[in-house]
Amino acid sequence: MTGEILAVARTHLARDGAPLLSLRSIARDLEMAPSALYRYFSSRDALLSALILSAYESLADEAERASAAAFAAEESDAARWLAVPRTMRHWALAHRHEWSLIFGTPVPGYQAPEDTVVPYARVAAALVRPITDAEMAHSLKPGTPPVEVADGLRDAVAPVADALLGRMPIATVISALQAWTTLIGLISLELFGHWRNTILDPELYFEETIRSLSVSVGLV
C-alpha cells in the first residue's frame, strides 16, 4: 500500500509540484478515506520526506552500480570518474520531478529529515571513489589549475573532508567539492530549461565538462 501511495504521489508531484502535494487529493485518487491514508503517512511533510528519501536511494543505487561496473572493467582512473556523472545525468533526465525535489527549489516550510543524509552521502561516495582509490594507489596528480586554499577554508569544509575525503590533501577536497557542485549545477541547468538557445548540444557540453573535471581533480 505504501508503494501505491508513493506512486500516486509521484504523479501528483509531476503534475502539481511539491508545494501543492495534498494527502486528500492522493487519497481521493486511491479511493481511500483521508483518515486511512494518515495511517501510512501522518502528514504532507511525512509523505514528502518519503518521496525525497526514495529519490535519493534510487539515485544512489544507480550511482553505485555505475561505479562498480567501471571498476570491474579495470579502466583508467579518469575513465572510472566519467561513469557516475553520466549516470547522474541519465537518472535526472528520466526522473525530472524527483531531481527537482532533491536538488531544486526548497519547499516553503519544509525541512528534510536527517534520514536523507545517508543516501545523499552514498551518491557522493560513488562519485569520489576514483579519487580516493587513485590517492591510495599514489596515482593522483596535482589538479589543473592548482587549487589555492584560503585561510579558514579547511574548517569550512571539514564535515565533507571527515565524511568522505578525510585523508586527502585539502586542495583535493576542494577540487572534489567543486566538481560535485559543478555537476549538480550543470545537470540542473539542462533539466530546468536554462540551456535553451544557449547550449545546442547539452550532452556534448556535459561530456566535455566532466572530462575537464577529471583533470581538475587530478585523475589521468
Short mmCIF file of C-alpha atoms in Angstrom, two decimals, residues 31-195:
data_model
loop_
_atom_site.label_atom_id
_atom_site.label_comp_id
_atom_site.label_asym_id
_atom_site.label_seq_id
_atom_site.Cartn_x
_atom_site.Cartn_y
_atom_site.Cartn_z
CA GLU A 31 -10.38 5.81 -3.46
CA MET A 32 -9.38 5.87 0.19
CA ALA A 33 -10.68 7.90 3.06
CA PRO A 34 -8.14 10.58 4.08
CA SER A 35 -8.13 9.10 7.58
CA ALA A 36 -6.99 5.77 6.14
CA LEU A 37 -4.11 7.42 4.31
CA TYR A 38 -2.98 9.09 7.53
CA ARG A 39 -2.27 5.63 8.96
CA TYR A 40 0.60 5.38 6.45
CA PHE A 41 1.76 9.00 6.43
CA SER A 42 0.98 11.27 9.35
CA SER A 43 1.29 14.50 7.35
CA ARG A 44 2.12 16.05 3.99
CA ASP A 45 5.69 16.53 5.21
CA ALA A 46 5.99 12.85 6.13
CA LEU A 47 4.92 11.89 2.61
CA LEU A 48 7.31 14.45 1.13
CA SER A 49 10.15 13.00 3.22
CA ALA A 50 9.35 9.52 1.92
CA LEU A 51 9.44 10.77 -1.67
CA ILE A 52 12.75 12.54 -1.11
CA LEU A 53 14.29 9.51 0.58
CA SER A 54 13.07 7.25 -2.22
CA ALA A 55 14.55 9.58 -4.85
CA TYR A 56 17.93 9.74 -3.12
CA GLU A 57 18.02 5.96 -2.70
CA SER A 58 17.17 5.41 -6.36
CA LEU A 59 19.92 7.79 -7.48
CA ALA A 60 22.40 6.28 -5.01
CA ASP A 61 21.64 2.74 -6.24
CA GLU A 62 22.28 3.78 -9.84
CA ALA A 63 25.47 5.67 -8.96
CA GLU A 64 26.88 2.71 -7.03
CA ARG A 65 26.06 0.28 -9.83
CA ALA A 66 27.77 2.52 -12.37
CA SER A 67 30.83 2.89 -10.17
CA ALA A 68 31.08 -0.85 -9.56
CA ALA A 69 30.82 -1.57 -13.29
CA ALA A 70 33.52 0.98 -14.11
CA PHE A 71 35.92 -0.52 -11.57
CA ALA A 72 35.14 -4.06 -12.71
CA ALA A 73 36.13 -3.06 -16.25
CA GLU A 74 39.60 -2.10 -14.98
CA GLU A 75 39.52 1.23 -16.77
CA SER A 76 41.80 4.17 -16.09
CA ASP A 77 41.13 6.48 -13.15
CA ALA A 78 39.82 9.16 -15.50
CA ALA A 79 37.51 6.70 -17.29
CA ARG A 80 36.18 5.43 -13.97
CA TRP A 81 35.40 9.00 -13.00
CA LEU A 82 33.10 9.50 -16.00
CA ALA A 83 30.70 6.71 -15.01
CA VAL A 84 28.91 8.35 -12.07
CA PRO A 85 28.43 11.83 -13.61
CA ARG A 86 26.94 10.22 -16.71
CA THR A 87 24.64 8.10 -14.57
CA MET A 88 23.54 11.12 -12.54
CA ARG A 89 22.58 12.97 -15.71
CA HIS A 90 20.74 9.98 -17.19
CA TRP A 91 18.85 9.45 -13.93
CA ALA A 92 17.91 13.11 -13.76
CA LEU A 93 16.58 13.13 -17.32
CA ALA A 94 14.47 10.06 -16.54
CA HIS A 95 13.29 11.39 -13.15
CA ARG A 96 12.95 15.11 -13.75
CA HIS A 97 10.49 15.85 -10.97
CA GLU A 98 12.39 13.78 -8.42
CA TRP A 99 15.64 15.55 -9.31
CA SER A 100 13.81 18.83 -8.84
CA LEU A 101 12.54 17.61 -5.48
CA ILE A 102 16.03 16.87 -4.14
CA PHE A 103 18.12 19.50 -5.93
CA GLY A 104 15.59 22.15 -6.97
CA THR A 105 13.77 24.93 -5.13
CA PRO A 106 13.14 24.11 -1.44
CA VAL A 107 9.52 23.58 -0.44
CA PRO A 108 8.44 26.51 1.77
CA GLY A 109 8.17 25.50 5.42
CA TYR A 110 9.62 22.02 4.89
CA GLN A 111 12.91 20.71 6.22
CA ALA A 112 14.23 17.34 5.08
CA PRO A 113 14.95 14.80 7.83
CA GLU A 114 18.41 13.50 8.72
CA ASP A 115 17.48 10.20 7.03
CA THR A 116 18.30 11.76 3.66
CA VAL A 117 21.96 12.26 4.61
CA VAL A 118 22.87 8.59 4.18
CA PRO A 119 21.71 8.08 0.56
CA TYR A 120 23.00 11.56 -0.35
CA ALA A 121 26.41 10.55 1.00
CA ARG A 122 26.23 7.29 -0.99
CA VAL A 123 25.96 9.27 -4.23
CA ALA A 124 28.89 11.49 -3.24
CA ALA A 125 30.97 8.48 -2.18
CA ALA A 126 30.38 6.79 -5.53
CA LEU A 127 31.46 9.96 -7.30
CA VAL A 128 34.70 10.42 -5.36
CA ARG A 129 35.67 6.74 -5.30
CA PRO A 130 38.07 7.11 -8.28
CA ILE A 131 39.75 9.98 -6.43
CA THR A 132 40.17 8.08 -3.17
CA ASP A 133 41.39 4.97 -4.99
CA ALA A 134 43.88 6.97 -7.04
CA GLU A 135 45.19 8.62 -3.88
CA MET A 136 45.69 5.22 -2.23
CA ALA A 137 47.50 3.97 -5.36
CA HIS A 138 49.64 7.13 -5.41
CA SER A 139 48.46 7.90 -8.95
CA LEU A 140 46.56 11.10 -8.15
CA LYS A 141 48.16 14.10 -9.86
CA PRO A 142 48.07 17.75 -8.78
CA GLY A 143 44.90 19.32 -10.13
CA THR A 144 44.92 21.69 -13.06
CA PRO A 145 44.72 24.55 -12.38
CA PRO A 146 46.15 24.13 -8.85
CA VAL A 147 43.74 24.97 -6.05
CA GLU A 148 44.72 27.74 -3.65
CA VAL A 149 43.21 27.17 -0.21
CA ALA A 150 42.22 30.33 1.61
CA ASP A 151 42.58 30.70 5.38
CA GLY A 152 39.71 29.06 7.22
CA LEU A 153 38.58 27.01 4.23
CA ARG A 154 39.84 23.79 5.77
CA ASP A 155 37.49 24.31 8.72
CA ALA A 156 34.64 25.32 6.41
CA VAL A 157 34.73 22.02 4.51
CA ALA A 158 35.64 19.83 7.49
CA PRO A 159 32.32 17.89 7.54
CA VAL A 160 32.82 16.79 3.93
CA ALA A 161 36.51 16.05 4.40
CA ASP A 162 35.86 13.97 7.51
CA ALA A 163 32.99 12.00 5.98
CA LEU A 164 34.36 11.28 2.51
CA LEU A 165 37.90 12.51 1.99
CA GLY A 166 39.46 12.63 5.41
CA ARG A 167 42.97 11.54 4.38
CA MET A 168 43.13 13.73 1.29
CA PRO A 169 45.11 16.95 0.94
CA ILE A 170 42.82 19.92 1.49
CA ALA A 171 43.35 21.07 -2.12
CA THR A 172 41.97 17.71 -3.33
CA VAL A 173 38.95 18.05 -1.04
CA ILE A 174 38.21 21.48 -2.50
CA SER A 175 38.63 20.19 -6.07
CA ALA A 176 36.24 17.31 -5.39
CA LEU A 177 33.67 19.67 -3.87
CA GLN A 178 33.96 22.00 -6.84
CA ALA A 179 33.41 19.05 -9.17
CA TRP A 180 30.32 17.96 -7.20
CA THR A 181 28.74 21.41 -7.24
CA THR A 182 29.57 21.83 -10.93
CA LEU A 183 27.80 18.55 -11.75
CA ILE A 184 24.66 19.44 -9.78
CA GLY A 185 24.51 22.86 -11.40
CA LEU A 186 25.23 21.55 -14.89
CA ILE A 187 22.52 18.90 -14.74
CA SER A 188 20.03 21.31 -13.18
CA LEU A 189 20.63 23.97 -15.81
CA GLU A 190 19.86 21.46 -18.54
CA LEU A 191 16.92 19.91 -16.73
CA PHE A 192 15.23 23.20 -15.89
CA GLY A 193 15.49 24.51 -19.43
CA HIS A 194 18.21 27.13 -18.96
CA TRP A 195 20.26 25.90 -21.92
#
